[in-house]
Coordinates of C-alpha atoms and ligand atoms in Angstrom, one line a residue:
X276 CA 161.8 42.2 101.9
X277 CA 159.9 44.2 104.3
X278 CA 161.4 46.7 106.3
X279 CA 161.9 46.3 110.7
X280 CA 161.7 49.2 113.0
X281 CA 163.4 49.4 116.0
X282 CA 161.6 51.3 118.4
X283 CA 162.3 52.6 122.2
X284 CA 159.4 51.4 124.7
X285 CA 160.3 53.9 127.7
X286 CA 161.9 57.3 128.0
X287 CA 165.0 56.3 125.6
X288 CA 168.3 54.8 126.4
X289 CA 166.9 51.2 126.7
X290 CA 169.7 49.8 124.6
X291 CA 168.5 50.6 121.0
X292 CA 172.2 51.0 120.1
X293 CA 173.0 47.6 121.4
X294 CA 169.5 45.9 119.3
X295 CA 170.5 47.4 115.8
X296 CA 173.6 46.4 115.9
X297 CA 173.2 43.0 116.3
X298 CA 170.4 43.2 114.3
X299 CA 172.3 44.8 111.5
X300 CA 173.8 42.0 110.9
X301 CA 171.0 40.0 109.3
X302 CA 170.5 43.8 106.8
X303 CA 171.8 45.9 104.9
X304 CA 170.8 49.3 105.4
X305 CA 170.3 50.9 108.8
X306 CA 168.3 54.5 108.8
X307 CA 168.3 56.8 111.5
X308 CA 164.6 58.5 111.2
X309 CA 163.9 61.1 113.9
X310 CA 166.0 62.9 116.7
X311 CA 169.3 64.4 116.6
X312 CA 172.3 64.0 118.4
X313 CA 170.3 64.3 121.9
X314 CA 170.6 60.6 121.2
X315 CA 173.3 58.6 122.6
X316 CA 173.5 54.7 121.3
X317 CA 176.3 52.5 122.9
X318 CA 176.9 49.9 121.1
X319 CA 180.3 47.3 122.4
X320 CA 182.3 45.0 120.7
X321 CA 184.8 43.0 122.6
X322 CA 186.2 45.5 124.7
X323 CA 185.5 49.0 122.6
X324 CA 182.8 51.3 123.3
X325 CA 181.6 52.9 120.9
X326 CA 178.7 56.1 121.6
X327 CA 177.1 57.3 118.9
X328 CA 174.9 60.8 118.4
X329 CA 173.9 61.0 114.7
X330 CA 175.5 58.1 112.9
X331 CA 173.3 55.2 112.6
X332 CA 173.8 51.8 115.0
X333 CA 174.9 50.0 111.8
X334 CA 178.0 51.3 111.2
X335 CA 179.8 49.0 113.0
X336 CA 178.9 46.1 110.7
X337 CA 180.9 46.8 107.1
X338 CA 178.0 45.5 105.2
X339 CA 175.6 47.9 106.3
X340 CA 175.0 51.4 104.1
X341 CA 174.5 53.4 107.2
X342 CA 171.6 56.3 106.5
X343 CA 170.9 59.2 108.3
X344 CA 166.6 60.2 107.2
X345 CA 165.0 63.1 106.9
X346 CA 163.1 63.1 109.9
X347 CA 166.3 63.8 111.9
X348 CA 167.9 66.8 112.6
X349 CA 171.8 67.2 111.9
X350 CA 174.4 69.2 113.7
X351 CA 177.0 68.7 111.4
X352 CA 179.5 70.1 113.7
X353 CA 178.9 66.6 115.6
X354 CA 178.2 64.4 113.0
X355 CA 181.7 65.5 111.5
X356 CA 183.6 64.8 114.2
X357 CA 181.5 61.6 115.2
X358 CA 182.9 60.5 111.8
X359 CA 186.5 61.8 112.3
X360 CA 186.6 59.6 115.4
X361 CA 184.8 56.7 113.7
X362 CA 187.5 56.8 110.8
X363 CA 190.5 57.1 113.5
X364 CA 189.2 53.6 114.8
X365 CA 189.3 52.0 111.3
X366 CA 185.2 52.2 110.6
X367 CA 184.6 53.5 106.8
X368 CA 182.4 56.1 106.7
X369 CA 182.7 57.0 103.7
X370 CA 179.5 54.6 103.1
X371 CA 177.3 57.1 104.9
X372 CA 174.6 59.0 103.5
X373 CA 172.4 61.7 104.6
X374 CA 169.3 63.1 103.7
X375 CA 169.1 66.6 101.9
X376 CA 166.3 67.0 103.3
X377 CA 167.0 66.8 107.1
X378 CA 166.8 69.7 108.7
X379 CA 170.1 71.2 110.3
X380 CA 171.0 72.1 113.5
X381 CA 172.6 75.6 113.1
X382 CA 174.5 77.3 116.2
X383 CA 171.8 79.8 117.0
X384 CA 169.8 76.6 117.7
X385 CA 172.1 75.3 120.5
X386 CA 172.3 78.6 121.7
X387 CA 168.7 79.0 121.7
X388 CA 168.0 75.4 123.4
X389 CA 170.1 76.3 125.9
X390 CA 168.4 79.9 127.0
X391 CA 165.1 78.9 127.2
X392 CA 166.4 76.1 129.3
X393 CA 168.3 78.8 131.6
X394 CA 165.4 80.8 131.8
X395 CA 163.2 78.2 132.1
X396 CA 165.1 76.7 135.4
X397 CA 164.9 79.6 136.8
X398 CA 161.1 79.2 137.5
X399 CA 161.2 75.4 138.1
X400 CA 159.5 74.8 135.0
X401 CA 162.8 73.6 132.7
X402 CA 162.4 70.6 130.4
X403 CA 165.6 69.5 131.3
X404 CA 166.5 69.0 127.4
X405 CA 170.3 67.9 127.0
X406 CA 170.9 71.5 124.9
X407 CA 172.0 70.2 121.7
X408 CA 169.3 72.3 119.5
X409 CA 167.0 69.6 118.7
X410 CA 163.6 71.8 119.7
X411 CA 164.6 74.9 118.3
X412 CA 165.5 73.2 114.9
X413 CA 162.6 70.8 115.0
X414 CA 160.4 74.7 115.0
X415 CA 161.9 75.9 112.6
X416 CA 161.1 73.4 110.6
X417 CA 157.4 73.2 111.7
X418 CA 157.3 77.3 110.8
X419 CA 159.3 76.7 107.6
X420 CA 162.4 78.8 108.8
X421 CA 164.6 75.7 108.6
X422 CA 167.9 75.5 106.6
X423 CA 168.5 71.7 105.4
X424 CA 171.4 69.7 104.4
X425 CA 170.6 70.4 100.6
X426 CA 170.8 74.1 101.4
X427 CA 174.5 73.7 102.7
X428 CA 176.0 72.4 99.1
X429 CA 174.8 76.0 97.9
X430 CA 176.2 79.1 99.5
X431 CA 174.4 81.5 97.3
X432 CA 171.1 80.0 98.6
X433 CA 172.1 79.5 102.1
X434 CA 173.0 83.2 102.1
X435 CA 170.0 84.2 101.2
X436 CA 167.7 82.0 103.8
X437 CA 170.2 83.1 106.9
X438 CA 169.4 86.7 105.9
X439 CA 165.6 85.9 105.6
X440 CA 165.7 84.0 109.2
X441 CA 169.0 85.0 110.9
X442 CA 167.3 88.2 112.3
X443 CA 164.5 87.0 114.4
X444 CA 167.1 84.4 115.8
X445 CA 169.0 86.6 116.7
X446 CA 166.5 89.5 118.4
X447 CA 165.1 86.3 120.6
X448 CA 169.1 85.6 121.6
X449 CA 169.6 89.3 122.7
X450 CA 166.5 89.6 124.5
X451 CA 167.7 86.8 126.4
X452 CA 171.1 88.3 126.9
X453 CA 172.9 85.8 124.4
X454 CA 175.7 86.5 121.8
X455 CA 174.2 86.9 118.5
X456 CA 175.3 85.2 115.6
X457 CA 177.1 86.6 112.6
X458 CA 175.9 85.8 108.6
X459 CA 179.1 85.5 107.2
X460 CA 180.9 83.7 109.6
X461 CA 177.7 81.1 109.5
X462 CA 177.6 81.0 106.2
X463 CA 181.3 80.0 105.9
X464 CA 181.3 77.4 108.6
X465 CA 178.2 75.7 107.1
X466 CA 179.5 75.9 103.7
X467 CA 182.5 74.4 105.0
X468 CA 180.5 71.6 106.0
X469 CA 178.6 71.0 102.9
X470 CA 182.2 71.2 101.2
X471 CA 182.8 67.7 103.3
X472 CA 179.6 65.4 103.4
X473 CA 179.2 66.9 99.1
X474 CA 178.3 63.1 97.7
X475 CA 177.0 61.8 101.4
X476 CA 173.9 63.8 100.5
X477 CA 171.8 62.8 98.7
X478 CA 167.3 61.9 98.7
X479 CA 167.8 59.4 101.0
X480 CA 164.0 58.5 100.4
X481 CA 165.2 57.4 97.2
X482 CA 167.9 55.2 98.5
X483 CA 165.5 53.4 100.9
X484 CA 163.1 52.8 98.1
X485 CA 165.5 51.1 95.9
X486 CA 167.0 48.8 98.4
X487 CA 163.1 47.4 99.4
X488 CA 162.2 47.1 95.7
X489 CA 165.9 45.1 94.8
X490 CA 164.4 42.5 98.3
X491 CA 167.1 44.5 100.6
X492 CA 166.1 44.2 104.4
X493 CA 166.4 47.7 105.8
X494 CA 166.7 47.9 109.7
X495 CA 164.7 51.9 110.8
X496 CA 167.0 52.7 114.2
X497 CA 164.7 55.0 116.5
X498 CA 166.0 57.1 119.3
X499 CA 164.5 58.2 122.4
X500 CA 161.8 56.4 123.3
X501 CA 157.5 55.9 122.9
X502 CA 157.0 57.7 126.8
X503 CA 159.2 60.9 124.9
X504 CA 157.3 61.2 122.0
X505 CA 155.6 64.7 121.5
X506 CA 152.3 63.5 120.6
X507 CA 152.1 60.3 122.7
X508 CA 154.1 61.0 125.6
X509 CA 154.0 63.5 128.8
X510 CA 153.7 67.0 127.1
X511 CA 155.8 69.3 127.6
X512 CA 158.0 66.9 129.4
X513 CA 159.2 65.3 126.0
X514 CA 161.4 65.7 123.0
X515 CA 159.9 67.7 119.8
X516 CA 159.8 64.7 117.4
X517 CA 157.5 61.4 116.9
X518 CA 159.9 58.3 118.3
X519 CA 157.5 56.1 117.8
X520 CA 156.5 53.8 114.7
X521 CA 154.1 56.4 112.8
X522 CA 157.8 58.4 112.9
X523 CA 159.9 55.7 111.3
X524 CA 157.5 56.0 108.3
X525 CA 157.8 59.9 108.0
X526 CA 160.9 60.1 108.6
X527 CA 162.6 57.7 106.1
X528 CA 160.1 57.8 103.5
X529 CA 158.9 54.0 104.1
X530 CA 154.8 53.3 103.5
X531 CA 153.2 52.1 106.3
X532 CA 152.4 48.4 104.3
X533 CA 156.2 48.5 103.4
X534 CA 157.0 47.6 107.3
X535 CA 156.9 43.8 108.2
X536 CA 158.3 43.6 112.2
X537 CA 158.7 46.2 114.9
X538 CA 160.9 45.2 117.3
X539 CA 160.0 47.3 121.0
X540 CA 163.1 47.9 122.7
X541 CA 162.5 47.6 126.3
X542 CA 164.9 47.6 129.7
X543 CA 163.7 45.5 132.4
X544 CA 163.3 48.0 134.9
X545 CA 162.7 51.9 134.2
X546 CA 164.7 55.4 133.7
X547 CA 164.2 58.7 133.0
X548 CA 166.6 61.3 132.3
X549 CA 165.4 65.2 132.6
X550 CA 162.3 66.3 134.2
X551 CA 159.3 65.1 134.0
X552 CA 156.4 62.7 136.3
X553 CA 157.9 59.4 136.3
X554 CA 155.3 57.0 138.8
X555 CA 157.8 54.2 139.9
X556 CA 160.7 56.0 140.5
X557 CA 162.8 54.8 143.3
X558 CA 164.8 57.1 146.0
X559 CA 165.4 54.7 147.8
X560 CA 168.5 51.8 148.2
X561 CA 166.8 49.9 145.0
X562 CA 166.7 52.9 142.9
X563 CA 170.6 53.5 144.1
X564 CA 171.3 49.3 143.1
X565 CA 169.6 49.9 139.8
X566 CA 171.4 53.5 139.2
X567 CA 175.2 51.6 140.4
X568 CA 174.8 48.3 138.4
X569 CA 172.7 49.5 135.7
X570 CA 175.5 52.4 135.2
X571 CA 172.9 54.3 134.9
X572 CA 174.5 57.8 132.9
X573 CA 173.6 59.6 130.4
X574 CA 175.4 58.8 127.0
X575 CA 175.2 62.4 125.8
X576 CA 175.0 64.8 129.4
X577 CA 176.6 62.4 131.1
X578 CA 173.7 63.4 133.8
X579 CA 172.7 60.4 136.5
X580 CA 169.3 59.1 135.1
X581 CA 166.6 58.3 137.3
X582 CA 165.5 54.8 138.0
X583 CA 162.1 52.8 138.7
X584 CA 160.4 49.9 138.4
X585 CA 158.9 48.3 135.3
X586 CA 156.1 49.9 134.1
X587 CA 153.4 47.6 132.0
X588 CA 151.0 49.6 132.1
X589 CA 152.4 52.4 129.7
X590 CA 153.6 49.7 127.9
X591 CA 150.2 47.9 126.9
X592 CA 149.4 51.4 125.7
X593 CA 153.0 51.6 124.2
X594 CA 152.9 48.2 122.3
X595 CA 149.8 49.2 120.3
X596 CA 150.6 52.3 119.5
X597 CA 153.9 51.4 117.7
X598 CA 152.1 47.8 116.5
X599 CA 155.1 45.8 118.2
X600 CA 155.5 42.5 117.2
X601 CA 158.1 41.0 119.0
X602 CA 160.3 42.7 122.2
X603 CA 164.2 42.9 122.6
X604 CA 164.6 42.9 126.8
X605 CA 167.8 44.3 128.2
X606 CA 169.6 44.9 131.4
X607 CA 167.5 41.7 133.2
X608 CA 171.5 41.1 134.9
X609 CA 171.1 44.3 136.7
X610 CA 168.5 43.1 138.5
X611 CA 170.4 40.4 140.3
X612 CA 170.5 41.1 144.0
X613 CA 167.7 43.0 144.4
X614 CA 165.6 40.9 147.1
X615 CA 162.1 41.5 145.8
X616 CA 161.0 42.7 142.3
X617 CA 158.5 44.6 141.6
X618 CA 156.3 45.0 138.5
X619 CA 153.7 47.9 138.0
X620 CA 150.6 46.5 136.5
X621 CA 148.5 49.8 136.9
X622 CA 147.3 52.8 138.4
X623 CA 144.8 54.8 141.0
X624 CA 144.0 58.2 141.1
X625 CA 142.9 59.5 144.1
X626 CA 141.6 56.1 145.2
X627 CA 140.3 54.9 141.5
X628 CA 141.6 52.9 139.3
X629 CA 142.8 54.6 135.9
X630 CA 143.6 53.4 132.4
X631 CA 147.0 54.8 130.8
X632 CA 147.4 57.0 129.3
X633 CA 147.2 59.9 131.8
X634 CA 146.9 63.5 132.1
X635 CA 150.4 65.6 133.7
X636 CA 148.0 65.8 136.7
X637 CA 146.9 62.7 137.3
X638 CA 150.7 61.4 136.6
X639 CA 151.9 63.3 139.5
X640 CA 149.2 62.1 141.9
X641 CA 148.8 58.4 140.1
X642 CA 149.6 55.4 142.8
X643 CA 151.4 52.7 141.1
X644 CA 149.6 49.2 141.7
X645 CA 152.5 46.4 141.9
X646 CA 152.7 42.8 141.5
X647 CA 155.8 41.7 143.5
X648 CA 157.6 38.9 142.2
X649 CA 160.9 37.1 144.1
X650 CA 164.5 38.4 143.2
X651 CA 167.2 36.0 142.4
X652 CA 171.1 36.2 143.3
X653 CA 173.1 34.4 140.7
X654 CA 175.4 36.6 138.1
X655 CA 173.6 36.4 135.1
X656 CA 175.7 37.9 132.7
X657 CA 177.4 34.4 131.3
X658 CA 174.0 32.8 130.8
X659 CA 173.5 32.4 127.2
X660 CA 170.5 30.0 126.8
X661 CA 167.1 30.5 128.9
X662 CA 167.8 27.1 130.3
X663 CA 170.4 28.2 132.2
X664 CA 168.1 31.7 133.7
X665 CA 167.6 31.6 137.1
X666 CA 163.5 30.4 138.0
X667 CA 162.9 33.7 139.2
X668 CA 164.2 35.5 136.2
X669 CA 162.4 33.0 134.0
X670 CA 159.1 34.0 136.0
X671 CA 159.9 37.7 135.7
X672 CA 160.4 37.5 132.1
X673 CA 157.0 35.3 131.4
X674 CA 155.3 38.1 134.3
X675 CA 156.5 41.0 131.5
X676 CA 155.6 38.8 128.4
X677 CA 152.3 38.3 129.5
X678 CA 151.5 42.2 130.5
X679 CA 152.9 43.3 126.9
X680 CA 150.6 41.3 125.4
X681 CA 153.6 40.6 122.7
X682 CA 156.4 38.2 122.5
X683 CA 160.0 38.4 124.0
X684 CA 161.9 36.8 122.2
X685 CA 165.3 38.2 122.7
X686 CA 167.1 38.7 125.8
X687 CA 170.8 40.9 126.8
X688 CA 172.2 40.2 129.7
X689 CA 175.5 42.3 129.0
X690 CA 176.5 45.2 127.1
X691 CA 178.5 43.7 124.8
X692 CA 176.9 42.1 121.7
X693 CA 177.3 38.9 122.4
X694 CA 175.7 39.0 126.1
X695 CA 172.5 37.4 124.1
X696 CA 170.3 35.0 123.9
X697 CA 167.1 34.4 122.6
X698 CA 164.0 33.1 124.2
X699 CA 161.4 31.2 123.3
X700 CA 157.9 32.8 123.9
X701 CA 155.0 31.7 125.9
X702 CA 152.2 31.6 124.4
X703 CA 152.8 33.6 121.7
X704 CA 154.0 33.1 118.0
X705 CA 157.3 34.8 117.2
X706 CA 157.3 38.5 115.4
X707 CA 160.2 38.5 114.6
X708 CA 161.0 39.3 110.7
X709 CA 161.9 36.1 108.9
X710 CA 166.3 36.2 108.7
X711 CA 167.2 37.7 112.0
X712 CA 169.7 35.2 113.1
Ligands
GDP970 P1 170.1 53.6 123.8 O1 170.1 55.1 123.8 O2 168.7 53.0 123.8 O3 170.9 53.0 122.7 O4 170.8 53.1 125.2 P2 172.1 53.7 125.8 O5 173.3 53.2 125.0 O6 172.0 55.2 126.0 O7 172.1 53.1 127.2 C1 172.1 51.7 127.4 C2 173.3 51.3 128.3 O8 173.2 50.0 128.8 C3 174.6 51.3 127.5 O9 175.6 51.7 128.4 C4 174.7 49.9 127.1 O10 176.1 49.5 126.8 C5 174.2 49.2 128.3 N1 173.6 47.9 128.0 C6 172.8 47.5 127.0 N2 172.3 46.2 127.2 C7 172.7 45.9 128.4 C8 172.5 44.7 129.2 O11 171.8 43.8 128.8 N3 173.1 44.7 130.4 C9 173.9 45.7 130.9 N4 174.4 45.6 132.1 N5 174.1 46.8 130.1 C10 173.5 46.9 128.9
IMO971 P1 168.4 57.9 123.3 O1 168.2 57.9 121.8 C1 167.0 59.6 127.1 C2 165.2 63.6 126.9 C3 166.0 64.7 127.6 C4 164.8 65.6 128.0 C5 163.8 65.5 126.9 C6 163.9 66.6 125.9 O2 169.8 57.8 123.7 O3 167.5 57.0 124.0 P2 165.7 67.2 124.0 O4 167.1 67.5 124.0 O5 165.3 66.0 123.1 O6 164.9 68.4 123.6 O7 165.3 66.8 125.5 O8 164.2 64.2 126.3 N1 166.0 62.8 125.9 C7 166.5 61.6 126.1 N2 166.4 60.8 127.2 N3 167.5 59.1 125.9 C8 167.5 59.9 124.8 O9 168.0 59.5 123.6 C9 167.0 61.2 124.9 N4 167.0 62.2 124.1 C10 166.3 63.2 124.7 O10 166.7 64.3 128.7 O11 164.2 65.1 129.2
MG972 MG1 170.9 56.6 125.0

């Protein structure tokens, strides 16, 4: 069986959390393959919330053999205590396993996120990151100064690289005013760690392999989102990994022809959390109706996110790129009230029309072209068959369908997982992988 990506279509936290897990249900091995714990994934069953950072969407589901790749990076200190508060509620974690080769997030990292950040903000220029590390490691790795989770069942070895890359860490900390760091008080902690996840790490490539050559459907969870991604999305106003499909590949150790379905997560209006141009953004009452109902908070800073209207024409761009084959669309019930909808379908720049993807300067002076479509006022969050939508929801959804380009084919009206339904697309031939209930 072919492996299914799940793949953010925005600037993250459109509700990937929510789509693996009830996706999970129809696999049996969900792999987290880029990010760290910048991510936050709610995911709600009956009346618990659960928030996750670093352990896969999966979990939840006791079939699943949750896996955390080696594209992401791991700050044990969180994913320890994500667990410890995963086992308190009854979930078995024991049945997770991590790569050796992702890269971890040591404590000079935070520290060193969290300076440039601070010295950053002071000249307006701050990327707004949410401080947990995740550039800073991601470097390292790029400059082949990293320490990964392999490294941390070996003391001896782990001594050795800290003394080889503790120093320059540490000279960039004091120029900056920081605390430094101490080796032998890291390289206790960290051995401490590899003492408890010794047998949960393992070559997680290896694991993936084996369950797509015994037919297993494996489920690859991204986090953040396609408009975040370093390559593809608003540099330097982005996160330092590749969030988009290309990255679900590298970072679980999955060959491009092994992947059958990518499922694009998308939200039906926009957010944005951090800095960064962001076109349709609404200061106005609507952008206070979407922030209120929407609950629109950040999962890990608990910082208010930025809201907007729909973009489609990022997401054109944003479908190819990732090769989406069929969208998940969430959050339509937040919509309800609003008196008139609107729907960006484009952009000018300085009077001409432009083609996405654009420059940081022509982002900031790009004119949103809208198509305005009629709101509706009925609750939708008990609708559970399309039937039952309201017309003007029905035509917002077919308005979105048709701009994608893709099918939708499943839509969330609620946060908890059964706040579902699925839809039947117009026009287009479902992509979603055969088995998904
Ligand atoms: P992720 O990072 O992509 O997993 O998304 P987050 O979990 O950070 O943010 C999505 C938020 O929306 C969470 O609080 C979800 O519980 C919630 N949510 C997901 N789907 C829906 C939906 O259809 N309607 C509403 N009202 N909330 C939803
Ligand atoms: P999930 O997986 C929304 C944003 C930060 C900042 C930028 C860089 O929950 O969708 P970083 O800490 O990654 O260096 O910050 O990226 N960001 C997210 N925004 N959802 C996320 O994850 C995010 N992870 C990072 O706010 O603008
Ligand atoms: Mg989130």
């Amino acid at each position: 069986m072919p492996a299914t990506i799940v793949v953010g279509l925005q600037w993250g936290d459109e509700g990937k959390g929510k789509t693996t897990d009830l996706l999970a249900d129809s696999v049996s091995m969900v792999v987290r393959y880029q990010g760290g714990d910048n991510a936050g994934h709610t995911v709600v069953v009956g009346d618990a919330v659960f928030k996750l950072h670093l352990v896969p969407s999966g979990v939840l589901q006791p079939h699943i053999t949750p896996v955390i790749g080696n594209g992401v990076v791991v700050n044990p200190r969180t994913l320890l205590r994500e667990m410890d508060g995963l086992t308190e509620r009854g979930i078995d974690t024991t049945r997770i396993r991590v790569s050796r080769n992702a890269h971890v997030i040591m404590p000079y990292h935070v520290a060193l996120d969290g300076a440039s950040e601070t010295r950053l903000a002071g000249s307006g220029a701050g990327i707004g990151t949410t401080r947990r590390g995740i550039g800073p490691t991601y470097a390292d790795r790029a400059s082949r100064s990293g320490i990964r989770m392999g490294d941390l069942l070996d003391p001896a070895f782990l001594r050795t690289r800290l003394a080889q890359v503790l120093p320059e860490r540490n000279r960039l900390l004091a120029e900056n005013g920081e605390p430094v760091f101490e080796i032998d008080a890291l390289v206790a902690e960290a051995a401490g760690w590899g003492e408890r996840l010794r047998g949960q790490i393992v070559d997680t490539a290896l694991l993936v392999q084996d369950a797509l050559a015994a037919g297993e459907h494996v489920l690859l969870e991204g986090a953040q989102g396609t408009l975040l991604d370093i390559d593809h999305g608003s540099y330097p106003y982005v996160t330092s990994s590749n969030p988009t499909a290309g990255g679900a590949c590298t970072g679980s150790g999955v060959g491009p022809r092994q992947i059958g379905s990518v499922i694009g997560v998308l939200k039906a209006y926009s957010t944005r959390v951090g800095s960064g141009p962001f076109p349709t953004e609404l200061l106005d009452e609507v952008g206070r109706h979407l922030s209120v109902r929407g609950n629109e908070v950040g999962t890990t800073t608990g910082r208010q996110r930025r809201c907007g209207w729909l973009d489609t024409a990022s997401l054109r761009h944003v479908v190819a790129l990732n090769s989406v084959t069929s969208i998940m669309i969430n959050k339509i019930d937040v919509l309800t009230g609003v008196p008139e909808l609107r729907i960006c379908t484009g952009y000018r720049v300085d009077g001409a029309p432009v083609r996405w993807p654009l420059t940081l300067g022509e982002l900031e002076r790009a004119e949103p072209v809208y198509e305005v479509f009629p709101g509706w006022e009925a609750d939708l969050t008990k609708v559970r068959s399309e039937r039952d939508l309201p017309p003007e929801a029905a035509r917002y959804l077919d308005a979105v369908e048709s701009h994608a380009g893709v099918p939708i084919e499943i839509v969330s009206v609620g946060p908890e997982r059964t706040e579902t339904f699925r839809r039947v697309p117009k026009g287009f031939p479902s992509g979603l992988p055969a088995g998904i209930a």
